[in-house]
Amino acid sequence: MFQGAERRNCLIGTLRTGIFRPAMPATDNVMDKLVSLCKRRGFVFQSSEVYGGLGSVWDYGPLGVELKKNIKDRWWRAMVHARDDIEGLDAAILMHPRVWEASGHVAGFTDPLVDCRTCKSRFRADQIQDAACPQKPSKHPGEHSACDLTEPRLFNLMFKTFMGPVEEQAAVIYLRPETAQGIYVNYLNVLQASRQKVPFGIAQIGKAFRNEITPGNFIFRTREFEQMEMQFFVKPGSDTEWFEHWREWRMAWHHALGLAPARLRWHEHGPGELAHYAKAAYDIEYEFPFGWNEIEGVHNRTDFDLKRHQEYSGKKLEYFDQAANERYLPYIVETSAGADRVTLTVLVDAYREEQVEGETRVVLGFAPAIAPIKVAVLPLMKKEGMPEVADRIYRDVRGHVNAFYDDSGAIGRRYRRQDEAGTPFCVTVDSDTLSDGTVTVRERDSMQQVRIAGDQVATWIGAHL
Ligand code: GAP
């Protein structure tokens, strides 16, 4: 199976802005609470909900789209802008059907499935010991007396569609199940256009589609998702060294995202687990409420992909090393992360409940740099000119970072709403603002407050992100 980081004139006082991280509440329904919070606050909605929803397809709401975009932007900065040896690409989703024959997906991107003739449910044959019988959940499928399972059958996970107006005569086209292949078939184009030399990489963020049989766990495994993939082309023989480089680099990226190091680990693929194209593979796993699971794979794909595309296309895909006067097919070290899966990881990692003055405070403790809203501007009261001053500050700040204006409800309730949205800073305009021009900045995690000059809010926020 394929696997598949003060002072007056600007401020009075100091704040602690590190990532505060007490243990996640010891409840087994964290996922339920998160799904509900995500809908309530506009992070993630079920696709086509008014029609009853579409299985394992999700839509990102106003806060979700910001969060996911911040994650993708960080990835792009780290993988493309911060490096001289990587170029970006945005290949089309639809590709020549031969691509998927060459890649091995047509023949081998399959899951073995069994159906139950009694309850009409479908299970992955290789995961039956993890599944529950729908009629008797205490038993696995096949163990209940009423179960009547079919023999396992192979089911291809690629979505098919047709290109051309007449379905019968049209070419079968696939919705790509990974972005990687668009990079392989473009590597010589990028090489020539960019004047890079091996070793070099191509990075891409884009949609992928898989008709998953056992999707679930919210946005963990979905049928439409986004991948953040980078393919690094190296001289054969240097692949192991580059593989280790990329393993280290990618784990460091997840740490810099603010994820708890204790909830991250490596999983090495054993001989029975390795994909057909891989010489070595490691997954970065995160400890979700539903167990340790893969969020990113780092693979040594050897020259498998370029060799296959050379064979199927009939075009030479060799690299000519001018200095050494030699030709070879580069080996490829791949780093492949799911944008949705990393978004879920960030949400789970950030979620916490605290008891404050006898009430439960729900907080999404995102690292400030990836928080959807960086600052909320709140007039304490809707009178005495406070809304006007707050509005001026809001308009100034939003020219720099994503900001939010809220004047409805008690101030405590407004703080709680921003805690739930993961907003790291709230700026409050009160009666002192009207006399001395200062405002209060409340920090999400510590709930500490400091006063700073109202005309320095944008500068102060910038320094604390
Ligand atoms: N090009 C290699 C490749 O696609 P993979 O292990 O199948 O390897 C890489 O997928 C990453 O893509 C996974 O670590 C995961 O983050 C993400 N991913 C894969 N299938 C997914 C799905 N059905 N839903 C959400 N993310 C998925």
Short mmCIF file of C-alpha atoms and ligand atoms in Angstrom, two decimals:
data_model
loop_
_atom_site.label_atom_id
_atom_site.label_comp_id
_atom_site.label_asym_id
_atom_site.label_seq_id
_atom_site.Cartn_x
_atom_site.Cartn_y
_atom_site.Cartn_z
CA MET A 1 0.00 0.00 0.00
CA PHE A 2 1.30 3.50 -0.80
CA GLN A 3 1.97 5.61 2.17
CA GLY A 4 1.84 5.83 2.28
CA ALA A 5 9.02 29.25 15.92
CA GLU A 6 9.70 46.90 25.95
CA ARG A 7 9.44 49.82 27.25
CA ARG A 8 7.80 53.19 27.76
CA ASN A 9 7.67 55.37 24.72
CA CYS A 10 6.05 52.21 23.54
CA LEU A 11 4.83 50.48 26.63
CA ILE A 12 4.53 50.45 30.38
CA GLY A 13 5.30 47.02 31.81
CA THR A 14 6.08 43.65 30.31
CA LEU A 15 4.22 40.52 29.28
CA ARG A 16 5.06 36.91 29.02
CA THR A 17 4.19 35.81 25.52
CA GLY A 18 5.57 32.30 25.40
CA ILE A 19 3.37 29.35 24.64
CA PHE A 20 1.64 28.27 27.85
CA ARG A 21 0.87 24.61 27.73
CA PRO A 22 -0.73 22.77 30.63
CA ALA A 23 -1.79 19.19 29.97
CA MET A 24 -4.78 18.62 27.74
CA PRO A 25 -7.84 17.77 29.84
CA ALA A 26 -7.92 14.08 30.69
CA THR A 27 -11.19 13.47 28.89
CA ASP A 28 -11.77 11.14 26.04
CA ASN A 29 -14.16 13.48 24.26
CA VAL A 30 -11.64 16.19 23.36
CA MET A 31 -12.28 15.48 19.70
CA ASP A 32 -16.04 15.96 20.13
CA LYS A 33 -15.44 19.25 21.92
CA LEU A 34 -13.00 20.37 19.25
CA VAL A 35 -15.35 19.51 16.39
CA SER A 36 -18.10 21.44 18.12
CA LEU A 37 -15.83 24.45 18.84
CA CYS A 38 -14.62 24.41 15.25
CA LYS A 39 -18.14 24.68 13.95
CA ARG A 40 -19.32 27.22 16.55
CA ARG A 41 -16.36 29.56 16.02
CA GLY A 42 -16.04 29.12 12.26
CA PHE A 43 -12.95 27.00 11.90
CA VAL A 44 -14.35 23.97 10.08
CA PHE A 45 -17.81 23.09 8.74
CA GLN A 46 -19.08 19.86 7.29
CA SER A 47 -19.28 20.03 3.51
CA SER A 48 -22.79 20.46 2.06
CA GLU A 49 -24.25 20.37 5.55
CA VAL A 50 -27.73 21.53 4.46
CA TYR A 51 -27.95 18.39 2.36
CA GLY A 52 -26.92 16.15 5.22
CA GLY A 53 -23.21 16.48 4.59
CA LEU A 54 -20.76 14.70 2.33
CA GLY A 55 -18.73 11.93 3.91
CA SER A 56 -15.32 13.04 5.13
CA VAL A 57 -15.24 16.27 3.17
CA TRP A 58 -14.89 19.50 5.16
CA ASP A 59 -15.04 23.26 4.52
CA TYR A 60 -12.86 25.83 6.28
CA GLY A 61 -14.68 28.81 7.78
CA PRO A 62 -13.32 32.34 8.42
CA LEU A 63 -10.98 31.36 11.27
CA GLY A 64 -10.04 27.98 9.81
CA VAL A 65 -8.98 29.39 6.48
CA GLU A 66 -6.69 31.87 8.28
CA LEU A 67 -5.17 29.17 10.47
CA LYS A 68 -4.52 26.79 7.62
CA LYS A 69 -3.16 29.59 5.43
CA ASN A 70 -0.75 30.67 8.19
CA ILE A 71 0.50 27.08 8.43
CA LYS A 72 0.93 26.80 4.68
CA ASP A 73 2.69 30.20 4.55
CA ARG A 74 5.12 29.09 7.27
CA TRP A 75 5.83 25.92 5.36
CA TRP A 76 6.43 27.88 2.14
CA ARG A 77 8.75 30.35 3.89
CA ALA A 78 10.77 27.56 5.50
CA MET A 79 10.91 25.31 2.46
CA VAL A 80 11.17 27.82 -0.42
CA HIS A 81 12.02 31.39 0.65
CA ALA A 82 14.51 30.44 3.37
CA ARG A 83 16.50 28.18 1.05
CA ASP A 84 18.56 28.85 -2.05
CA ASP A 85 18.26 25.27 -3.26
CA ILE A 86 14.45 24.91 -3.53
CA GLU A 87 12.05 26.28 -6.13
CA GLY A 88 8.26 26.47 -5.96
CA LEU A 89 5.76 24.89 -8.35
CA ASP A 90 1.98 24.81 -8.78
CA ALA A 91 1.19 21.89 -11.09
CA ALA A 92 -2.35 21.18 -12.32
CA ILE A 93 -4.53 18.65 -10.49
CA LEU A 94 -5.43 16.92 -13.73
CA MET A 95 -2.57 15.09 -15.40
CA HIS A 96 -2.04 12.77 -18.34
CA PRO A 97 -3.49 9.37 -17.36
CA ARG A 98 -0.21 7.65 -18.19
CA VAL A 99 1.35 9.50 -15.23
CA TRP A 100 -0.66 7.29 -12.88
CA GLU A 101 0.31 4.14 -14.73
CA ALA A 102 3.97 5.09 -14.47
CA SER A 103 3.68 6.03 -10.80
CA GLY A 104 2.14 2.66 -10.02
CA HIS A 105 -1.12 4.15 -8.71
CA VAL A 106 -3.36 2.51 -11.33
CA ALA A 107 -2.10 -0.94 -10.47
CA GLY A 108 -1.21 -0.60 -6.83
CA PHE A 109 -3.04 2.26 -5.05
CA THR A 110 -5.52 -0.14 -3.57
CA ASP A 111 -6.96 -1.19 -0.25
CA PRO A 112 -8.26 -4.71 0.40
CA LEU A 113 -11.94 -4.46 1.33
CA VAL A 114 -14.51 -6.79 2.85
CA ASP A 115 -18.25 -6.18 2.84
CA CYS A 116 -20.75 -7.49 5.37
CA ARG A 117 -23.79 -8.90 3.55
CA THR A 118 -25.87 -8.55 6.73
CA CYS A 119 -25.28 -4.92 7.79
CA LYS A 120 -24.01 -3.71 4.38
CA SER A 121 -20.95 -2.10 6.01
CA ARG A 122 -17.51 -2.06 4.39
CA PHE A 123 -14.23 -2.55 6.20
CA ARG A 124 -10.54 -2.55 5.32
CA ALA A 125 -9.46 -6.16 5.52
CA ASP A 126 -6.10 -5.18 7.01
CA GLN A 127 -7.76 -3.06 9.76
CA ILE A 128 -10.56 -5.37 10.79
CA GLN A 129 -9.07 -5.86 14.24
CA ASP A 130 -9.36 -2.07 14.83
CA ALA A 131 -12.99 -1.91 13.62
CA ALA A 132 -16.19 -2.52 15.57
CA CYS A 133 -19.14 -4.52 14.31
CA PRO A 134 -21.95 -1.96 13.73
CA GLN A 135 -24.51 -4.40 15.13
CA LYS A 136 -22.45 -5.49 18.13
CA PRO A 137 -19.77 -2.85 18.79
CA SER A 138 -18.08 -4.95 21.50
CA LYS A 139 -17.01 -7.36 18.74
CA HIS A 140 -14.91 -6.98 15.61
CA PRO A 141 -16.56 -7.46 12.19
CA GLY A 142 -16.87 -11.16 11.49
CA GLU A 143 -17.04 -12.16 15.17
CA HIS A 144 -20.78 -11.57 15.72
CA SER A 145 -23.01 -14.52 14.83
CA ALA A 146 -24.97 -12.38 12.30
CA CYS A 147 -21.84 -11.23 10.41
CA ASP A 148 -21.52 -12.49 6.84
CA LEU A 149 -18.29 -11.13 5.36
CA THR A 150 -17.19 -11.36 1.72
CA GLU A 151 -13.67 -12.33 0.65
CA PRO A 152 -11.30 -9.32 0.50
CA ARG A 153 -11.40 -7.41 -2.84
CA LEU A 154 -8.93 -4.78 -4.03
CA PHE A 155 -10.40 -1.27 -4.36
CA ASN A 156 -8.50 1.56 -6.10
CA LEU A 157 -8.49 4.80 -4.10
CA MET A 158 -8.19 7.19 -7.04
CA PHE A 159 -11.21 9.28 -8.07
CA LYS A 160 -11.91 8.94 -11.78
CA THR A 161 -13.54 11.43 -14.09
CA PHE A 162 -13.72 11.96 -17.85
CA MET A 163 -12.11 14.53 -20.08
CA GLY A 164 -14.17 15.52 -23.15
CA PRO A 165 -17.87 16.05 -23.85
CA VAL A 166 -18.93 12.46 -24.55
CA GLU A 167 -18.34 10.19 -21.60
CA GLU A 168 -18.02 6.93 -23.54
CA GLN A 169 -15.35 8.27 -25.90
CA ALA A 170 -13.56 10.46 -23.41
CA ALA A 171 -10.25 9.72 -21.74
CA VAL A 172 -10.38 8.58 -18.14
CA ILE A 173 -8.71 11.22 -16.00
CA TYR A 174 -7.82 10.91 -12.32
CA LEU A 175 -7.97 13.47 -9.56
CA ARG A 176 -4.37 13.32 -8.32
CA PRO A 177 -3.92 11.29 -5.13
CA GLU A 178 -0.62 13.07 -4.36
CA THR A 179 1.06 16.26 -5.61
CA ALA A 180 4.46 14.61 -6.01
CA GLN A 181 3.96 13.37 -9.57
CA GLY A 182 3.41 16.92 -10.88
CA ILE A 183 6.90 17.72 -9.55
CA TYR A 184 8.59 14.70 -11.16
CA VAL A 185 7.23 15.36 -14.63
CA ASN A 186 8.28 19.05 -14.35
CA TYR A 187 11.72 18.60 -12.81
CA LEU A 188 13.67 19.21 -16.01
CA ASN A 189 11.50 22.27 -16.81
CA VAL A 190 12.22 23.74 -13.37
CA LEU A 191 15.89 22.82 -13.60
CA GLN A 192 16.29 24.59 -16.93
CA ALA A 193 14.18 27.62 -16.01
CA SER A 194 15.79 28.19 -12.63
CA ARG A 195 19.38 27.25 -13.43
CA GLN A 196 19.54 25.15 -10.29
CA LYS A 197 21.99 22.27 -10.05
CA VAL A 198 21.56 18.93 -8.32
CA PRO A 199 21.20 18.79 -5.34
CA PHE A 200 18.07 20.92 -5.45
CA GLY A 201 14.40 20.64 -4.56
CA ILE A 202 10.93 21.55 -5.82
CA ALA A 203 8.16 22.39 -3.37
CA GLN A 204 4.44 22.43 -3.94
CA ILE A 205 1.23 22.92 -1.93
CA GLY A 206 -1.95 21.60 -3.47
CA LYS A 207 -5.06 19.51 -3.31
CA ALA A 208 -5.04 15.72 -3.45
CA PHE A 209 -7.97 13.32 -3.51
CA ARG A 210 -8.34 9.79 -2.21
CA ASN A 211 -11.50 7.75 -2.07
CA GLU A 212 -10.62 6.59 1.46
CA ILE A 213 -12.55 3.61 2.71
CA THR A 214 -12.14 4.29 6.38
CA PRO A 215 -11.97 8.08 6.57
CA GLY A 216 -12.66 9.82 9.83
CA ASN A 217 -11.38 11.54 12.92
CA PHE A 218 -12.60 14.89 11.63
CA ILE A 219 -10.05 16.42 9.23
CA PHE A 220 -7.43 13.75 9.97
CA ARG A 221 -8.32 11.49 7.07
CA THR A 222 -10.49 13.06 4.41
CA ARG A 223 -11.28 12.40 0.78
CA GLU A 224 -10.17 15.85 -0.39
CA PHE A 225 -7.12 17.31 1.32
CA GLU A 226 -4.06 19.49 0.78
CA GLN A 227 -0.50 18.30 0.74
CA MET A 228 2.68 20.30 1.33
CA GLU A 229 5.27 18.27 -0.53
CA MET A 230 8.91 18.83 -1.38
CA GLN A 231 10.95 16.58 -3.63
CA PHE A 232 14.73 16.91 -3.29
CA PHE A 233 16.83 15.67 -6.23
CA VAL A 234 20.24 14.34 -5.26
CA LYS A 235 23.16 12.43 -6.73
CA PRO A 236 22.83 8.69 -6.07
CA GLY A 237 25.08 7.83 -3.16
CA SER A 238 24.38 11.11 -1.34
CA ASP A 239 20.74 10.18 -0.72
CA THR A 240 21.20 8.78 2.79
CA GLU A 241 22.94 11.94 3.97
CA TRP A 242 20.20 14.15 2.48
CA PHE A 243 17.54 11.88 3.93
CA GLU A 244 18.96 12.51 7.43
CA HIS A 245 19.19 16.25 6.69
CA TRP A 246 15.52 16.38 5.76
CA ARG A 247 14.43 14.29 8.73
CA GLU A 248 16.12 16.75 11.08
CA TRP A 249 14.84 19.84 9.20
CA ARG A 250 11.25 18.65 9.12
CA MET A 251 11.04 17.70 12.81
CA ALA A 252 12.53 21.10 13.68
CA TRP A 253 9.74 22.74 11.62
CA HIS A 254 7.03 21.05 13.67
CA HIS A 255 8.76 22.11 16.89
CA ALA A 256 8.97 25.70 15.62
CA LEU A 257 5.24 25.56 14.91
CA GLY A 258 4.83 25.32 18.67
CA LEU A 259 3.78 21.66 18.85
CA ALA A 260 4.61 19.94 22.15
CA PRO A 261 7.83 17.97 21.54
CA ALA A 262 6.63 15.21 23.91
CA ARG A 263 3.70 14.54 21.57
CA LEU A 264 5.89 14.13 18.50
CA ARG A 265 7.93 11.07 17.61
CA TRP A 266 9.44 9.19 14.70
CA HIS A 267 8.10 5.96 13.31
CA GLU A 268 10.40 4.03 11.01
CA HIS A 269 8.77 1.92 8.33
CA GLY A 270 9.74 -1.73 8.67
CA PRO A 271 10.30 -3.99 5.63
CA GLY A 272 6.60 -4.96 5.47
CA GLU A 273 5.50 -1.32 5.59
CA LEU A 274 7.78 0.30 3.03
CA ALA A 275 6.03 1.63 -0.08
CA HIS A 276 7.10 0.01 -3.34
CA TYR A 277 9.09 3.15 -4.31
CA ALA A 278 10.92 3.63 -1.03
CA LYS A 279 14.35 2.56 0.19
CA ALA A 280 13.75 4.13 3.62
CA ALA A 281 10.77 5.92 5.16
CA TYR A 282 10.04 7.61 8.48
CA ASP A 283 6.76 9.11 9.63
CA ILE A 284 6.53 12.05 11.99
CA GLU A 285 3.74 11.01 14.36
CA TYR A 286 1.67 13.08 16.79
CA GLU A 287 -0.16 11.78 19.85
CA PHE A 288 -3.78 12.61 19.05
CA PRO A 289 -6.63 11.87 21.51
CA PHE A 290 -7.27 8.85 19.25
CA GLY A 291 -3.63 7.63 19.43
CA TRP A 292 -0.26 8.14 17.74
CA ASN A 293 -0.74 8.88 14.04
CA GLU A 294 1.25 10.06 11.04
CA ILE A 295 1.27 13.75 10.15
CA GLU A 296 4.21 13.77 7.72
CA GLY A 297 6.31 11.26 5.84
CA VAL A 298 9.97 11.55 4.85
CA HIS A 299 10.84 9.07 2.12
CA ASN A 300 13.93 8.05 0.21
CA ARG A 301 12.25 7.27 -3.14
CA THR A 302 15.50 6.39 -4.95
CA ASP A 303 15.30 6.88 -8.73
CA PHE A 304 12.08 4.88 -8.90
CA ASP A 305 9.82 7.74 -10.06
CA LEU A 306 12.12 9.29 -12.67
CA LYS A 307 13.00 5.86 -14.05
CA ARG A 308 9.33 5.01 -14.45
CA HIS A 309 8.43 8.34 -16.09
CA GLN A 310 11.41 7.94 -18.42
CA GLU A 311 10.18 4.50 -19.37
CA TYR A 312 6.49 5.42 -19.80
CA SER A 313 7.03 8.76 -21.57
CA GLY A 314 9.94 7.64 -23.73
CA LYS A 315 11.71 10.94 -22.83
CA LYS A 316 15.19 11.08 -21.30
CA LEU A 317 14.96 12.48 -17.79
CA GLU A 318 18.64 12.23 -16.91
CA TYR A 319 20.53 15.08 -15.29
CA PHE A 320 23.78 16.17 -16.92
CA ASP A 321 26.38 17.11 -14.35
CA GLN A 322 28.63 19.48 -16.35
CA ALA A 323 31.42 19.70 -13.78
CA ALA A 324 31.78 15.91 -13.58
CA ASN A 325 30.78 15.39 -17.22
CA GLU A 326 28.38 12.60 -16.26
CA ARG A 327 24.70 11.79 -16.70
CA TYR A 328 22.49 10.14 -14.11
CA LEU A 329 18.94 9.86 -12.89
CA PRO A 330 18.81 11.70 -9.57
CA TYR A 331 17.54 10.01 -6.42
CA ILE A 332 14.65 11.74 -4.68
CA VAL A 333 14.20 12.48 -0.99
CA GLU A 334 10.59 13.44 -0.34
CA THR A 335 9.01 15.32 2.57
CA SER A 336 5.22 15.04 2.47
CA ALA A 337 2.93 16.69 5.05
CA GLY A 338 -0.84 17.12 5.02
CA ALA A 339 -1.92 20.74 5.50
CA ASP A 340 -5.25 19.64 6.96
CA ARG A 341 -3.61 17.10 9.21
CA VAL A 342 -1.11 19.65 10.51
CA THR A 343 -4.04 22.06 11.06
CA LEU A 344 -5.80 19.39 13.12
CA THR A 345 -2.57 18.75 15.02
CA VAL A 346 -2.24 22.46 15.82
CA LEU A 347 -5.88 22.61 16.98
CA VAL A 348 -5.54 19.54 19.21
CA ASP A 349 -2.21 20.71 20.59
CA ALA A 350 -3.60 24.18 21.33
CA TYR A 351 -6.89 23.08 22.94
CA ARG A 352 -7.14 23.36 26.71
CA GLU A 353 -9.69 23.93 29.45
CA GLU A 354 -8.90 25.84 32.64
CA GLN A 355 -10.84 26.66 35.77
CA VAL A 356 -10.85 30.44 36.25
CA GLU A 357 -12.92 31.95 39.08
CA GLY A 358 -15.21 28.95 39.15
CA GLU A 359 -15.78 28.93 35.39
CA THR A 360 -14.33 26.82 32.64
CA ARG A 361 -12.16 28.84 30.28
CA VAL A 362 -11.63 27.20 26.85
CA VAL A 363 -8.47 28.37 25.16
CA LEU A 364 -6.83 27.67 21.85
CA GLY A 365 -3.26 28.47 22.78
CA PHE A 366 -1.86 28.85 19.26
CA ALA A 367 1.64 30.19 18.80
CA PRO A 368 0.93 33.90 18.05
CA ALA A 369 2.50 33.65 14.60
CA ILE A 370 -0.12 31.17 13.37
CA ALA A 371 -3.17 32.49 15.29
CA PRO A 372 -5.97 33.38 12.85
CA ILE A 373 -6.62 36.73 14.55
CA LYS A 374 -3.57 38.41 16.10
CA VAL A 375 -5.35 41.15 18.01
CA ALA A 376 -8.92 42.04 19.01
CA VAL A 377 -9.71 45.68 19.69
CA LEU A 378 -12.46 46.19 22.27
CA PRO A 379 -14.00 49.44 23.54
CA LEU A 380 -14.85 48.88 27.21
CA MET A 381 -18.17 50.68 26.75
CA LYS A 382 -20.21 51.81 23.78
CA LYS A 383 -20.14 55.45 24.93
CA GLU A 384 -17.94 58.47 25.81
CA GLY A 385 -16.12 58.23 22.51
CA MET A 386 -14.53 54.83 23.28
CA PRO A 387 -15.86 53.11 20.12
CA GLU A 388 -14.42 55.89 17.95
CA VAL A 389 -10.94 55.61 19.52
CA ALA A 390 -11.09 51.80 19.35
CA ASP A 391 -12.13 51.95 15.72
CA ARG A 392 -9.12 54.19 14.89
CA ILE A 393 -6.75 51.76 16.60
CA TYR A 394 -8.40 48.81 14.86
CA ARG A 395 -8.02 50.44 11.43
CA ASP A 396 -4.36 51.19 12.12
CA VAL A 397 -3.56 47.67 13.38
CA ARG A 398 -5.36 45.82 10.61
CA GLY A 399 -3.02 47.43 8.10
CA HIS A 400 -0.31 45.26 9.66
CA VAL A 401 -1.93 42.08 11.01
CA ASN A 402 -5.28 40.36 10.95
CA ALA A 403 -7.34 42.20 13.59
CA PHE A 404 -10.91 42.02 14.89
CA TYR A 405 -13.24 44.67 16.36
CA ASP A 406 -15.85 43.67 18.94
CA ASP A 407 -18.04 46.01 21.00
CA SER A 408 -20.84 43.66 21.96
CA GLY A 409 -21.35 42.14 25.42
CA ALA A 410 -19.55 42.29 28.75
CA ILE A 411 -15.76 42.64 28.50
CA GLY A 412 -15.21 39.31 30.26
CA ARG A 413 -17.37 37.52 27.72
CA ARG A 414 -15.53 39.21 24.87
CA TYR A 415 -12.18 38.04 26.31
CA ARG A 416 -13.52 34.48 26.54
CA ARG A 417 -14.69 34.58 22.91
CA GLN A 418 -11.19 35.60 21.83
CA ASP A 419 -9.61 32.88 24.02
CA GLU A 420 -11.71 30.31 22.16
CA ALA A 421 -10.63 31.76 18.83
CA GLY A 422 -6.98 31.60 19.90
CA THR A 423 -6.41 35.38 19.66
CA PRO A 424 -3.16 36.07 21.53
CA PHE A 425 -3.80 39.76 22.36
CA CYS A 426 -6.84 41.90 23.23
CA VAL A 427 -6.53 45.68 23.27
CA THR A 428 -9.10 47.46 25.44
CA VAL A 429 -9.99 51.13 25.17
CA ASP A 430 -11.29 52.51 28.49
CA SER A 431 -11.83 55.85 30.22
CA ASP A 432 -8.05 56.22 30.89
CA THR A 433 -7.49 56.01 27.16
CA LEU A 434 -9.57 59.14 26.77
CA SER A 435 -7.43 61.06 29.28
CA ASP A 436 -3.86 59.75 28.75
CA GLY A 437 -4.03 57.90 25.41
CA THR A 438 -2.98 54.54 26.82
CA VAL A 439 -4.76 51.23 26.26
CA THR A 440 -4.75 47.88 28.04
CA VAL A 441 -3.22 44.88 26.33
CA ARG A 442 -4.40 41.55 27.73
CA GLU A 443 -2.39 38.49 26.92
CA ARG A 444 -4.36 35.31 26.25
CA ASP A 445 -2.31 32.70 28.08
CA SER A 446 -1.30 34.51 31.27
CA MET A 447 -4.36 36.82 31.23
CA GLN A 448 -1.91 39.50 32.43
CA GLN A 449 -2.59 43.09 31.41
CA VAL A 450 -0.20 45.92 30.65
CA ARG A 451 -0.81 49.50 29.52
CA ILE A 452 0.83 50.82 26.43
CA ALA A 453 0.47 53.97 24.33
CA GLY A 454 -2.56 53.69 22.02
CA ASP A 455 -0.59 54.93 19.01
CA GLN A 456 2.01 52.19 19.54
CA VAL A 457 -0.31 49.18 19.37
CA ALA A 458 0.75 48.06 15.90
CA THR A 459 4.46 48.34 16.80
CA TRP A 460 3.95 46.50 20.09
CA ILE A 461 1.97 43.67 18.48
CA GLY A 462 4.55 43.32 15.73
CA ALA A 463 7.30 42.97 18.32
CA HIS A 464 5.35 40.29 20.21
CA LEU A 465 4.52 38.08 17.26
N1 GAP B 1 3.76 11.62 -1.91
C1 GAP B 1 3.81 10.73 -0.79
C2 GAP B 1 2.52 10.61 -0.11
O1 GAP B 1 1.50 11.07 -0.57
P1 GAP B 1 1.40 9.64 2.04
O2 GAP B 1 2.04 9.10 3.29
O3 GAP B 1 0.39 8.85 1.36
O4 GAP B 1 2.63 9.97 1.08
C3 GAP B 1 1.60 12.08 2.89
O5 GAP B 1 0.78 11.05 2.39
C4 GAP B 1 0.83 12.94 3.88
O6 GAP B 1 -0.39 13.40 3.29
C5 GAP B 1 0.40 12.20 5.15
O7 GAP B 1 1.44 12.20 6.13
C6 GAP B 1 -0.80 13.02 5.61
O8 GAP B 1 -0.35 14.17 6.35
C7 GAP B 1 -1.39 13.49 4.29
N2 GAP B 1 -2.53 12.64 3.93
C8 GAP B 1 -2.51 11.48 3.26
N3 GAP B 1 -3.74 10.99 3.10
C9 GAP B 1 -4.59 11.86 3.68
C10 GAP B 1 -6.01 11.92 3.86
N4 GAP B 1 -6.81 11.01 3.36
N5 GAP B 1 -6.54 12.99 4.52
C11 GAP B 1 -5.74 13.96 5.01
N6 GAP B 1 -4.39 13.97 4.87
C12 GAP B 1 -3.82 12.93 4.22
#
